[in-house]
mmCIF file of C-alpha atoms in Angstrom:
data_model
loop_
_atom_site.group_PDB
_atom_site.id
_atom_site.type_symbol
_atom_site.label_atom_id
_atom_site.label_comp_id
_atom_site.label_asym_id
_atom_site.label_seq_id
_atom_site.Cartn_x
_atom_site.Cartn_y
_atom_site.Cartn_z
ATOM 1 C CA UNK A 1 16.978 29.132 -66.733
ATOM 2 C CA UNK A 2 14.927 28.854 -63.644
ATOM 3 C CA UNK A 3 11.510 28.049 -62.122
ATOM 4 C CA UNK A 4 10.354 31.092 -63.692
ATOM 5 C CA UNK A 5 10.880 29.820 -67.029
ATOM 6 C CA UNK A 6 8.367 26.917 -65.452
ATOM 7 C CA UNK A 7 5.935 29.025 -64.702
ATOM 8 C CA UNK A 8 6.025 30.825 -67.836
ATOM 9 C CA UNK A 9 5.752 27.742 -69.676
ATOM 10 C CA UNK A 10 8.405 27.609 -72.010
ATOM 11 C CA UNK A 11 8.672 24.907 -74.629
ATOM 12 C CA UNK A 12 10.324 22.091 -73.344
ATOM 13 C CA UNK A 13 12.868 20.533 -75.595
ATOM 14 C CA UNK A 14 13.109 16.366 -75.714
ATOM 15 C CA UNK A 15 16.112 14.898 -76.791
ATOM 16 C CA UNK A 16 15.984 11.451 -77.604
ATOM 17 C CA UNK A 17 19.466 9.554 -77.198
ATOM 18 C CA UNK A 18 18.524 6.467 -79.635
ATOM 19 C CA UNK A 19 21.579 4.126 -79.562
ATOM 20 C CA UNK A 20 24.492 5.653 -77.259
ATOM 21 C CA UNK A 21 28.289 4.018 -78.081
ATOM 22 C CA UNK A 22 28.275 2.168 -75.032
ATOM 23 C CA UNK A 23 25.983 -1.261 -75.214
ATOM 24 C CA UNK A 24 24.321 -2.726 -78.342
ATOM 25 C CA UNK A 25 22.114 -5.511 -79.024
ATOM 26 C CA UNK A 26 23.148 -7.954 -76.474
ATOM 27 C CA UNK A 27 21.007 -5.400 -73.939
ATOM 28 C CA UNK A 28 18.143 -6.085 -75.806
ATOM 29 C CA UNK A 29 17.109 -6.708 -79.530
ATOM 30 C CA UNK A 30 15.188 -3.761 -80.036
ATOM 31 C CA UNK A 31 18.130 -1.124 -79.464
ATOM 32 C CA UNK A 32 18.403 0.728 -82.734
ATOM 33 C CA UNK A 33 21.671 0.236 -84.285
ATOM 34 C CA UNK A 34 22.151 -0.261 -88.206
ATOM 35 C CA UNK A 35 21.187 3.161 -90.582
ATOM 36 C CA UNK A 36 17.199 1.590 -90.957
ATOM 37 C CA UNK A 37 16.858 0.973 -87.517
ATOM 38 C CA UNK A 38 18.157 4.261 -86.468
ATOM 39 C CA UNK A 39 15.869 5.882 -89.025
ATOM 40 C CA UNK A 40 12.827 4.313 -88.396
ATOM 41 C CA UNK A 41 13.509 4.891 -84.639
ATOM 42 C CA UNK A 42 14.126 9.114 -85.228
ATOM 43 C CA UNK A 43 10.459 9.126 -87.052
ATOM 44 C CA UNK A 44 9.032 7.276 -84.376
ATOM 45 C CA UNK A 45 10.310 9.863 -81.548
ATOM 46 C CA UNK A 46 9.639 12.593 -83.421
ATOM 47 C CA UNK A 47 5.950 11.436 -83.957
ATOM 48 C CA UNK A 48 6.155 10.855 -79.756
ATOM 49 C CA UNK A 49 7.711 14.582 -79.123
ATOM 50 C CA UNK A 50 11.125 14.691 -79.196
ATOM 51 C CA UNK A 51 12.361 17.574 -81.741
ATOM 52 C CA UNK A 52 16.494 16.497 -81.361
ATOM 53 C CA UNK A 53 17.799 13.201 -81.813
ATOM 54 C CA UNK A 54 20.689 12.397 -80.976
ATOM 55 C CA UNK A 55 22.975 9.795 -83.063
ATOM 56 C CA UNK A 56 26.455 7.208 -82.710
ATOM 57 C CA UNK A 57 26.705 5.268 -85.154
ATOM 58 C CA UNK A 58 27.563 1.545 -85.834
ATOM 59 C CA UNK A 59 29.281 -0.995 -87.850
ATOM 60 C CA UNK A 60 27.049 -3.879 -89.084
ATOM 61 C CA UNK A 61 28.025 -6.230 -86.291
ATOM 62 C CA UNK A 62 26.852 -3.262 -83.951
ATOM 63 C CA UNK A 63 29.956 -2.110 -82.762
ATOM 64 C CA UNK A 64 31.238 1.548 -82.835
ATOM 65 C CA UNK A 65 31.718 3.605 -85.670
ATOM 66 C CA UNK A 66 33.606 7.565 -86.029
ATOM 67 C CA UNK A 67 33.350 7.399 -89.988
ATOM 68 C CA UNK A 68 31.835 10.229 -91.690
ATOM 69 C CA UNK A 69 30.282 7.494 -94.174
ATOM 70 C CA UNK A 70 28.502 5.811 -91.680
ATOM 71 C CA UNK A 71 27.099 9.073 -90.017
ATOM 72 C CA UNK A 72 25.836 10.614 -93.194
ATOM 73 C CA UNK A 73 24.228 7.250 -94.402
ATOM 74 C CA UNK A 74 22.737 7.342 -90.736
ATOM 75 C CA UNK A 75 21.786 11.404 -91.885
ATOM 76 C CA UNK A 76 19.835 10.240 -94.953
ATOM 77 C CA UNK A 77 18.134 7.690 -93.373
ATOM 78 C CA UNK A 78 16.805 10.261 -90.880
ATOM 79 C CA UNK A 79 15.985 12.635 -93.117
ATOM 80 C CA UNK A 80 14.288 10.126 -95.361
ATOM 81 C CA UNK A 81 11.684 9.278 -92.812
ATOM 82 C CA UNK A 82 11.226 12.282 -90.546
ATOM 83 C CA UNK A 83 9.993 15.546 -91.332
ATOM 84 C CA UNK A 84 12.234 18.142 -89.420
ATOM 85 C CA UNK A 85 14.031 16.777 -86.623
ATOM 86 C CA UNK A 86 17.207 17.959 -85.818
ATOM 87 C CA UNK A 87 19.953 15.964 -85.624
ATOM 88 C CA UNK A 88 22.461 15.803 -82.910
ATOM 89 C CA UNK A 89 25.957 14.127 -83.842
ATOM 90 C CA UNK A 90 28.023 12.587 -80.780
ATOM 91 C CA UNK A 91 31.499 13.450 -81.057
ATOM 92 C CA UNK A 92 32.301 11.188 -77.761
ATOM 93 C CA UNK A 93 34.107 8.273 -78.154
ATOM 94 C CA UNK A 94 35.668 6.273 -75.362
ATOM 95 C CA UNK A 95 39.521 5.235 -76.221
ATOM 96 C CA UNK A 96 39.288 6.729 -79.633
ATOM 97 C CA UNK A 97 42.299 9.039 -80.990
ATOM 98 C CA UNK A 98 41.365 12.333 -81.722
ATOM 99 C CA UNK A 99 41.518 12.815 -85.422
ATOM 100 C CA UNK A 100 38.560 9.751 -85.301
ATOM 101 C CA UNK A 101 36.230 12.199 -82.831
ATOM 102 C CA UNK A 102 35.854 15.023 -85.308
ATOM 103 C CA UNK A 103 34.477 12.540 -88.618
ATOM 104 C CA UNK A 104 31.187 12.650 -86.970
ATOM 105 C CA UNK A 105 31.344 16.802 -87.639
ATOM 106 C CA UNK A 106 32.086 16.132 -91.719
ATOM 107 C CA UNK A 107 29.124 15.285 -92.844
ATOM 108 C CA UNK A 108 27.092 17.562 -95.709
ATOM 109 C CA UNK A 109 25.426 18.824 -94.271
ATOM 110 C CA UNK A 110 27.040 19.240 -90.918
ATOM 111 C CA UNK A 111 24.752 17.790 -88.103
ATOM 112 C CA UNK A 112 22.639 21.155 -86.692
ATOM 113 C CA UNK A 113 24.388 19.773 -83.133
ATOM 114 C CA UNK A 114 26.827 18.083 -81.927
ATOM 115 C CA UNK A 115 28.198 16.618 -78.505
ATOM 116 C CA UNK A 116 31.061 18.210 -76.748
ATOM 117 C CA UNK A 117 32.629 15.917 -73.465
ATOM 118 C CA UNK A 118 33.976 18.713 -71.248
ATOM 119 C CA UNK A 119 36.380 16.331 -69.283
ATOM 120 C CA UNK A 120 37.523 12.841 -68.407
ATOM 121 C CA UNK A 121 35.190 9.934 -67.200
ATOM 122 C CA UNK A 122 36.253 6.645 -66.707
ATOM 123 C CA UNK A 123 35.240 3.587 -68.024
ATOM 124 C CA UNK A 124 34.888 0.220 -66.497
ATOM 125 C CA UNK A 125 38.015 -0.325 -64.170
ATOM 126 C CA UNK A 126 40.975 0.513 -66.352
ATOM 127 C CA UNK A 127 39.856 3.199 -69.028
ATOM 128 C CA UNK A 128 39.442 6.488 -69.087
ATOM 129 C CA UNK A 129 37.555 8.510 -71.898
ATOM 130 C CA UNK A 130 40.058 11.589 -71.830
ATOM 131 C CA UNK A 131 38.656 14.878 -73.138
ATOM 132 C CA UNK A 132 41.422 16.502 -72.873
ATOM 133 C CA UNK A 133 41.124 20.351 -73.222
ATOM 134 C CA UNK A 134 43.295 20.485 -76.325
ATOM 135 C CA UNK A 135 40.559 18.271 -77.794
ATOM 136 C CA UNK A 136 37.683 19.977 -76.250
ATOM 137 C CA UNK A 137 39.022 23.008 -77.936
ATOM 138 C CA UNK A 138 40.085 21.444 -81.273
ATOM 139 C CA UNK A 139 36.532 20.103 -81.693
ATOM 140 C CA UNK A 140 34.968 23.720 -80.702
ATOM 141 C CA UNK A 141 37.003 25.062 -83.202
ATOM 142 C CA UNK A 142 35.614 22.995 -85.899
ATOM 143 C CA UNK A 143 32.308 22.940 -84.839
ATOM 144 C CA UNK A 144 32.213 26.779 -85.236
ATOM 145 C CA UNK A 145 33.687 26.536 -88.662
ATOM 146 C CA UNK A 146 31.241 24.247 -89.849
ATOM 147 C CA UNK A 147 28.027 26.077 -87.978
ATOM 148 C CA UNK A 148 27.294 23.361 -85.614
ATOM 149 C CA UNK A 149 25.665 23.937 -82.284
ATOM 150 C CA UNK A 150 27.795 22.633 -79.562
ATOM 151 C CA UNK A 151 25.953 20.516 -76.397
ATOM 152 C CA UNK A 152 28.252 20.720 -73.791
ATOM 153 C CA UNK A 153 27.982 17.330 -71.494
ATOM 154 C CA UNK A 154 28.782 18.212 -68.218
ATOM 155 C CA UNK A 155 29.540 14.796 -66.526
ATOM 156 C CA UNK A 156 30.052 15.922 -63.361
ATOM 157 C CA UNK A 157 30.942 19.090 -61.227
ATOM 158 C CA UNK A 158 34.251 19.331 -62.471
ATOM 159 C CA UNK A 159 33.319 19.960 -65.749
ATOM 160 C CA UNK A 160 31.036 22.726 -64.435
ATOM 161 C CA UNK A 161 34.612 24.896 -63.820
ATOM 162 C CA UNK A 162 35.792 23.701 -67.859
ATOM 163 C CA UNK A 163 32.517 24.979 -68.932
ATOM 164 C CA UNK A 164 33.628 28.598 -67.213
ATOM 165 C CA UNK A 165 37.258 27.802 -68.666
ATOM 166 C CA UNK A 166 35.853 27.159 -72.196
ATOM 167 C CA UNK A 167 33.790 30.612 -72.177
ATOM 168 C CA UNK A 168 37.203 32.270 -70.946
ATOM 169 C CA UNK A 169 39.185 30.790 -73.514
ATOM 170 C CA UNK A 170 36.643 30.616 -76.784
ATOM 171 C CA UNK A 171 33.867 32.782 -78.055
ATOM 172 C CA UNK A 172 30.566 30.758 -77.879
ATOM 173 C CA UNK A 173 27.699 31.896 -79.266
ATOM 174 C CA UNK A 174 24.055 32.348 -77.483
ATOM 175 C CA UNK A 175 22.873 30.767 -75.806
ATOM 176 C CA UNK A 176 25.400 28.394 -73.931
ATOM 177 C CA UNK A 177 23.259 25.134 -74.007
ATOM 178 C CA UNK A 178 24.791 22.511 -71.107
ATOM 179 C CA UNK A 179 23.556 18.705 -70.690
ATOM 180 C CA UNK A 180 24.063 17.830 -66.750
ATOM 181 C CA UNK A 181 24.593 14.529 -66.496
ATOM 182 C CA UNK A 182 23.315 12.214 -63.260
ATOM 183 C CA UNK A 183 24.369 8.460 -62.748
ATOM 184 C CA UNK A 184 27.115 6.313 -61.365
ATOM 185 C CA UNK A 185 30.858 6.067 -61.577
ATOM 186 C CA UNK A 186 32.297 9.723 -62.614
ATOM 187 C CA UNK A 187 29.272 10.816 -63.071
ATOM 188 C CA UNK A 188 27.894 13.644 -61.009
ATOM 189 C CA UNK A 189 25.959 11.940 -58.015
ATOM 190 C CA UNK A 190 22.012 11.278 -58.994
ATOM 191 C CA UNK A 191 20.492 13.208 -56.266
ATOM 192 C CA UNK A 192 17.568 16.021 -56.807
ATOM 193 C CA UNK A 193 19.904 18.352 -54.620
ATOM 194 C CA UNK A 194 22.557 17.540 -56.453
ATOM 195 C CA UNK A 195 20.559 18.935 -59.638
ATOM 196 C CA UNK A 196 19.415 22.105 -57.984
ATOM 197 C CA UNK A 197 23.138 22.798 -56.879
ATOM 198 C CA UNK A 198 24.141 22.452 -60.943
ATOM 199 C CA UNK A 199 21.480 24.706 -62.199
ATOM 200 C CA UNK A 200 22.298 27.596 -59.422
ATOM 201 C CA UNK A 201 26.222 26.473 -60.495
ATOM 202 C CA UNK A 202 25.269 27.549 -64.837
ATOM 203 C CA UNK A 203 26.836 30.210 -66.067
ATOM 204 C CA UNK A 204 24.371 33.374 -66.574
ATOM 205 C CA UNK A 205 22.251 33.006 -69.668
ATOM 206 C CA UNK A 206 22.753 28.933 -69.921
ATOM 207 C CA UNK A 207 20.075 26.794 -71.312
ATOM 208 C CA UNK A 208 20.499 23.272 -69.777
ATOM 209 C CA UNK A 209 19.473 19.804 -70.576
ATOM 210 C CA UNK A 210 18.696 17.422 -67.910
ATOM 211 C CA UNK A 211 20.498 13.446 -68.833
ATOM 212 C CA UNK A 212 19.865 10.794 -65.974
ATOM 213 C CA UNK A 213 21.072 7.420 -66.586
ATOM 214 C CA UNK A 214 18.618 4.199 -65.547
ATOM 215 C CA UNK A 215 15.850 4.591 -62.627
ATOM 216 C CA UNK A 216 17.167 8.487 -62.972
ATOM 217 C CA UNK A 217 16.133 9.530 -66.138
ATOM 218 C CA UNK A 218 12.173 9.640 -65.052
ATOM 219 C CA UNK A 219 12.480 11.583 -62.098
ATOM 220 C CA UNK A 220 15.413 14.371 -62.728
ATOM 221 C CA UNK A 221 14.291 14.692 -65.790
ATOM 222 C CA UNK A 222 11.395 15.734 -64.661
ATOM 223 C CA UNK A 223 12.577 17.491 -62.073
ATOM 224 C CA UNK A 224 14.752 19.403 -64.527
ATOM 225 C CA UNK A 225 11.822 20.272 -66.478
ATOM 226 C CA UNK A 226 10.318 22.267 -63.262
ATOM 227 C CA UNK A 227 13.054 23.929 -63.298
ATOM 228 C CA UNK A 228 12.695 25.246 -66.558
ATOM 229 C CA UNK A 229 15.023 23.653 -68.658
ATOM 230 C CA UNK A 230 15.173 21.280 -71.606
ATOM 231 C CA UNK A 231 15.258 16.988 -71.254
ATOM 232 C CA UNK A 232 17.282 13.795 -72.662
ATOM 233 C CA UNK A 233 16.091 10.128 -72.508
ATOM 234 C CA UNK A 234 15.874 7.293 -74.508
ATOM 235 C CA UNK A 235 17.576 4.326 -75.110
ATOM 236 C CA UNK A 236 21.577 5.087 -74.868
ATOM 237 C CA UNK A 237 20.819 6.262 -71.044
ATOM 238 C CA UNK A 238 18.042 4.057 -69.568
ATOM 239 C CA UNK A 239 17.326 0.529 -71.190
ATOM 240 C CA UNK A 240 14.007 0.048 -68.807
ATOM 241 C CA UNK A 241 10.608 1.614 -68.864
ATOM 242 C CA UNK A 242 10.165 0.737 -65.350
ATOM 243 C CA UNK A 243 11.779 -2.275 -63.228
ATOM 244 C CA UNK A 244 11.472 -5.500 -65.358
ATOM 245 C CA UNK A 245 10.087 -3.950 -68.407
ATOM 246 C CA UNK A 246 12.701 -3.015 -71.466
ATOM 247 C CA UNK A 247 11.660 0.399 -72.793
ATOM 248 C CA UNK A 248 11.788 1.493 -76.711
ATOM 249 C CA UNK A 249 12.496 4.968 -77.383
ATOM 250 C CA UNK A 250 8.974 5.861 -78.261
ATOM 251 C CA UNK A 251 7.710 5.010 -74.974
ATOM 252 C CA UNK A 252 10.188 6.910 -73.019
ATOM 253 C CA UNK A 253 9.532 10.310 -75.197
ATOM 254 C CA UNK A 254 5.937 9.758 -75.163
ATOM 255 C CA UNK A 255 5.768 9.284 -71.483
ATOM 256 C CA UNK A 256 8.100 12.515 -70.922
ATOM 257 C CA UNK A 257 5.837 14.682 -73.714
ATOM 258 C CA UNK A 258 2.763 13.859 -71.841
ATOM 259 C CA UNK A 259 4.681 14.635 -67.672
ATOM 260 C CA UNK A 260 5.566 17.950 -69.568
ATOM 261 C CA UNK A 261 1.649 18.791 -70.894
ATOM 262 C CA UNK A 262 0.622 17.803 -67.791
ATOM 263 C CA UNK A 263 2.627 19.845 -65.927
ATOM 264 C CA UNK A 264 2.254 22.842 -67.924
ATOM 265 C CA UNK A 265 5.321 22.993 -70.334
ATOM 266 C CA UNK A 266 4.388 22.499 -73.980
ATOM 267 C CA UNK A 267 6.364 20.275 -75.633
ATOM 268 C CA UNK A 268 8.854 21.912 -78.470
ATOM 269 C CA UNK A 269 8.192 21.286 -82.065
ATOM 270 C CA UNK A 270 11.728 20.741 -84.110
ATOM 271 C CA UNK A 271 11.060 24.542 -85.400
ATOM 272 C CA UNK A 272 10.405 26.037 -81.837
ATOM 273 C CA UNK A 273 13.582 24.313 -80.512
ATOM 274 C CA UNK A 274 15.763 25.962 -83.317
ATOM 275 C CA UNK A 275 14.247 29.394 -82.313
ATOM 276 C CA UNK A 276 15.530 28.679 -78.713
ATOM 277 C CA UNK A 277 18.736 27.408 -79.414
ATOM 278 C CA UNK A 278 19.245 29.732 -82.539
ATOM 279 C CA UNK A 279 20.424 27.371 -84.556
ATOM 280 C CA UNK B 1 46.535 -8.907 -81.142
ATOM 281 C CA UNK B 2 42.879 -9.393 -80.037
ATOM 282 C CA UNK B 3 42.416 -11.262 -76.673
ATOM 283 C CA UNK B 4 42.387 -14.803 -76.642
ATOM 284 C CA UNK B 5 38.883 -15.230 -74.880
ATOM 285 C CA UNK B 6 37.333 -12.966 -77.758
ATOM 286 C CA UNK B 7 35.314 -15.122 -80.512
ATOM 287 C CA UNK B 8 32.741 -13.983 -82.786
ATOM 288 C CA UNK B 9 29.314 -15.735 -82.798
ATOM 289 C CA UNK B 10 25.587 -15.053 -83.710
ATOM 290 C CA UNK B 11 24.335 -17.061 -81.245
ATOM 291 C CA UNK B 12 24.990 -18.311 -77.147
ATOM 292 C CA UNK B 13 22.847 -18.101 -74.553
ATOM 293 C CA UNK B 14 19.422 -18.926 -75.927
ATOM 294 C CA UNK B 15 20.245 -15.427 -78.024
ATOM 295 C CA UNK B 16 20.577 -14.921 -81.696
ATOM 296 C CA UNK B 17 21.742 -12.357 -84.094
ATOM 297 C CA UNK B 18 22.038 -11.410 -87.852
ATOM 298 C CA UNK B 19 25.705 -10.948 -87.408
ATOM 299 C CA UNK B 20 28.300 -12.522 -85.808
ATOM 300 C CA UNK B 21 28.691 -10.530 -82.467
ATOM 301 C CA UNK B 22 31.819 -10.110 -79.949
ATOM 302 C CA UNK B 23 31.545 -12.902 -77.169
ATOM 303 C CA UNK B 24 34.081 -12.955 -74.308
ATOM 304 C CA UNK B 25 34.746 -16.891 -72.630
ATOM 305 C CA UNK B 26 35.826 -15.634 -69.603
ATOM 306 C CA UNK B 27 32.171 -13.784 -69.054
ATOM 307 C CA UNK B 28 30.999 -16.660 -71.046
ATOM 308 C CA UNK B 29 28.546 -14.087 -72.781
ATOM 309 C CA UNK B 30 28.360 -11.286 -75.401
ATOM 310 C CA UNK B 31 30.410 -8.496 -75.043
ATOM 311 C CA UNK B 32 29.036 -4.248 -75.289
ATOM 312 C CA UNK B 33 30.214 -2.956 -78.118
ATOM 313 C CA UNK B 34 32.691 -0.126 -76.574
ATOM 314 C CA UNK B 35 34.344 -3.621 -74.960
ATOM 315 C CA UNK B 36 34.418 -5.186 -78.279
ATOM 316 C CA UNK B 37 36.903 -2.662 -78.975
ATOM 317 C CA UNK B 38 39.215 -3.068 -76.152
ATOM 318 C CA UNK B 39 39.074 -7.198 -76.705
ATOM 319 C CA UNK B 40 39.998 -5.950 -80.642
ATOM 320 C CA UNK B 41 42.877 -3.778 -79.370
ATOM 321 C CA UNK B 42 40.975 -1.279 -81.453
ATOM 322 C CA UNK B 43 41.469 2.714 -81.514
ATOM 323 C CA UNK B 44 43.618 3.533 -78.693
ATOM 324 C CA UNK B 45 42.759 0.174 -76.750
ATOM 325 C CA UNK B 46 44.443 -2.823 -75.463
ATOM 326 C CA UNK B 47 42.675 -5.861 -73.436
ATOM 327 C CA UNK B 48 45.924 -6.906 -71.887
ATOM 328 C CA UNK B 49 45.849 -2.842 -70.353
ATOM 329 C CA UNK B 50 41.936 -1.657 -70.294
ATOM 330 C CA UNK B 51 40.311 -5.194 -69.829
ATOM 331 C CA UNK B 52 39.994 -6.084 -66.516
ATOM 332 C CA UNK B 53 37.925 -9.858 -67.096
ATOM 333 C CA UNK B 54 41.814 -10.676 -69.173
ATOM 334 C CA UNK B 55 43.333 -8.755 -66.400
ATOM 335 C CA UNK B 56 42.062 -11.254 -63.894
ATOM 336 C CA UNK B 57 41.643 -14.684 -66.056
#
C-alpha cells in the first residue's frame, strides 16, 4: 500500500478496538465491558463508520476472559444489534497459557478475524506477554482451519522480521493484512518517521492497519490513512478524545470517518472491507 | 494464594460499581483488570513474581 492508494481513494477500513484486555472500568465508567455493553457499543460504531470491531471479552466483575462461552455470548450480542459488522476476535492475552489463547477462535461461527501477536512485549515491570513462535504458529494453524482472517500486530520492528519469518515458514493467504503498532514501552517508537520507515519495511502486497495508543491514535492514524492504508482506534488504545475529555468509541470513529471524507478516502462499508481483505 | 493487599470492593474513592471490583491497599485504589490477574495468581501469574507494588511493599 502506498500514497498511491491515497490518491486513488481507496476505501479506508476503521477498526474500532471497543474494550482491549488491559484496563476496565476503573478508567472510566463508560468502557464497554459486559456482552450488552459490548453490543450496544459495536452498533453504535458501526452506525459512526467503523466496518470491524474488534472484541476481548470479560467476566462480570470486568476482568479478563479466554472462554469460548463468553466470546460467543459477546458474538450474539453483536450480531443481535448490528447489521453486518465484522467481528474481530483477540487471541492476545498477557500471562495466559496457550491452550486459553486459542478459545477465542471456537466460536460458531468462527470470528471473520482474529488477532495474531507476532512477538513478546512486556508488561508493567516484571511481565512479559510471550508470543512465542511455537504459539504464533499453533494459532495460524488453527485459524486457517477454521477460515479466520489473521491481523498480524506488529508491536514493534522486531516483529516486522517474524512477519517475513511467518511468510517463510506458513502459507498465508492474500492479502497479508499487518496492524503497526505506535506507543510506549516495547512498542515501536510513536514518531511519523517511524511510521513511514514500517510501511517502506511491509512485505510486497501487505495491507496495513495503522494502531496508535493515547495522544497517537489521532495523528498516525491519520497519517497512516495518507498513506493509503486501513485505521484502528477506539477505546482499548486511547481513553481521551482530546486532553481532559474521556472519549466513547463513537466519537473516536466518527471523528476518524469524517478526517477520512475529508481527505478524500471513503470510508469502507462492512461489505467493501470483506472485498479487500477477501474474507 | 492471592496477594495480601488484594480485596474486592464496589466502591473507594468517591467511585462505585455493580460488582465488586479488584482494589490493591498498597495503591490504595482499583486495580486494571490484566493486574487483577497477577494479584489472583491467575493464568500463568504470580504477584509475589510479576507485581512490582508487592514487590516493593
Amino acid at each position: 500500500m502506498s500514497y498511491e492508494q491515497y490518491l486513488a481513494g481507496d476505501p479506508l477500513i476503521i477498526t474500532a478496538a471497543l474494550t482491549g484486555g488491559v484496563h476496565g472500568k476503573e478508567t472510566s465508567q463508560n468502557l464497554p465491558e459486559t456482552p450488552e455493553e459490548i453490543g450496544e457499543a459495536a452498533a453504535a460504531v458501526e452506525e459512526a463508520g467503523a466496518a470491524v470491531v474488534h472484541i476481548h471479552a470479560r467476566r462480570p466483575n470486568g476482568e479478563r476472559s479466554f472462554s469460548t462461552e463468553r466470546f460467543q455470548t459477546i458474538d450474539d450480542e453483536i450480531r443481535a444489534r448490528t447489521d453486518n459488522i465484522i467481528i474481530q476476535h483477540s487471541t492476545g492475552g498477557t500471562g495466559a497459557p496457550d491452550e486459553l489463547r486459542h478459545q477465542p477462535l471456537r466460536t460458531d461461527p468462527p470470528p471473520e478475524m482474529a488477532s495474531l501477536d507476532m512477538g513478546p512485549l512486556n508488561r508493567y515491570d516484571h511481565l512479559t506477554s510471550e508470543n512465542t513462535r511455537g504459539l504464533v504458529d499453533s494459532l495460524h494453524e488453527e485459524m486457517v482451519e477454521r477460515g479466520v482472517k489473521p491481523e498480524m500486530e506488529l508491536f514493534n520492528d522486531g516483529h516486522l522480521n517474524e512477519l517475513y519469518g511467518l511468510l517463510e515458514r506458513r502459507e498465508m493467504g492474500d492479502p497479508v493484512y499487518a496492524t503497526l503498532i505506535f506507543g510506549g514501552g516495547t512498542l515501536t517508537r510513536p514518531r511519523p518517521r517511524n511510521l513511514l520507515n514500517a510501511v517502506d519495511n511491509l512485505p510486497d502486497g501487505a495491507l496495513f492497519n495503522t494502531l496508535g495508543f493515547g495522544r497517537h491514535q489521532l495523528p498516525l492514524t491519520t497519517m497512516g490513512l495518507l498513506l493509503g492504508g486501513h485505521v484502528r482506534v477506539g477505546r482499548e488504545d486511547n481513553v481521551y478524545y482530546r486532553d481532559g475529555e474521556l472519549a466513547t468509541n463513537e466519537q473516536l470513529v466518527a471523528r476518524t470517518a469524517r478526517i477520512a471524507e475529508e481527505l478524500g478516502r471513503p470510508v469502507a462499508t462492512p461489505a467493501e472491507a470483506r472485498a479487500v481483505l477477501t474474507l | 494464594m492471592a496477594c495480601p493487599h488484594l480485596s474486592y470492593r464496589s466502591s473507594a474513592n468517591d467511585t462505585e460499581f455493580d460488582h465488586e471490583r479488584a482494589y490493591c491497599a498498597v495503591a490504595q485504589q482499583f486495580v486494571q483488570p490484566m493486574r487483577a490477574d497477577i494479584c489472583n495468581d491467575r493464568y500463568n501469574l504470580a504477584h509475589d513474581e510479576h507485581c512490582e507494588l508487592y514487590r516493593e511493599s
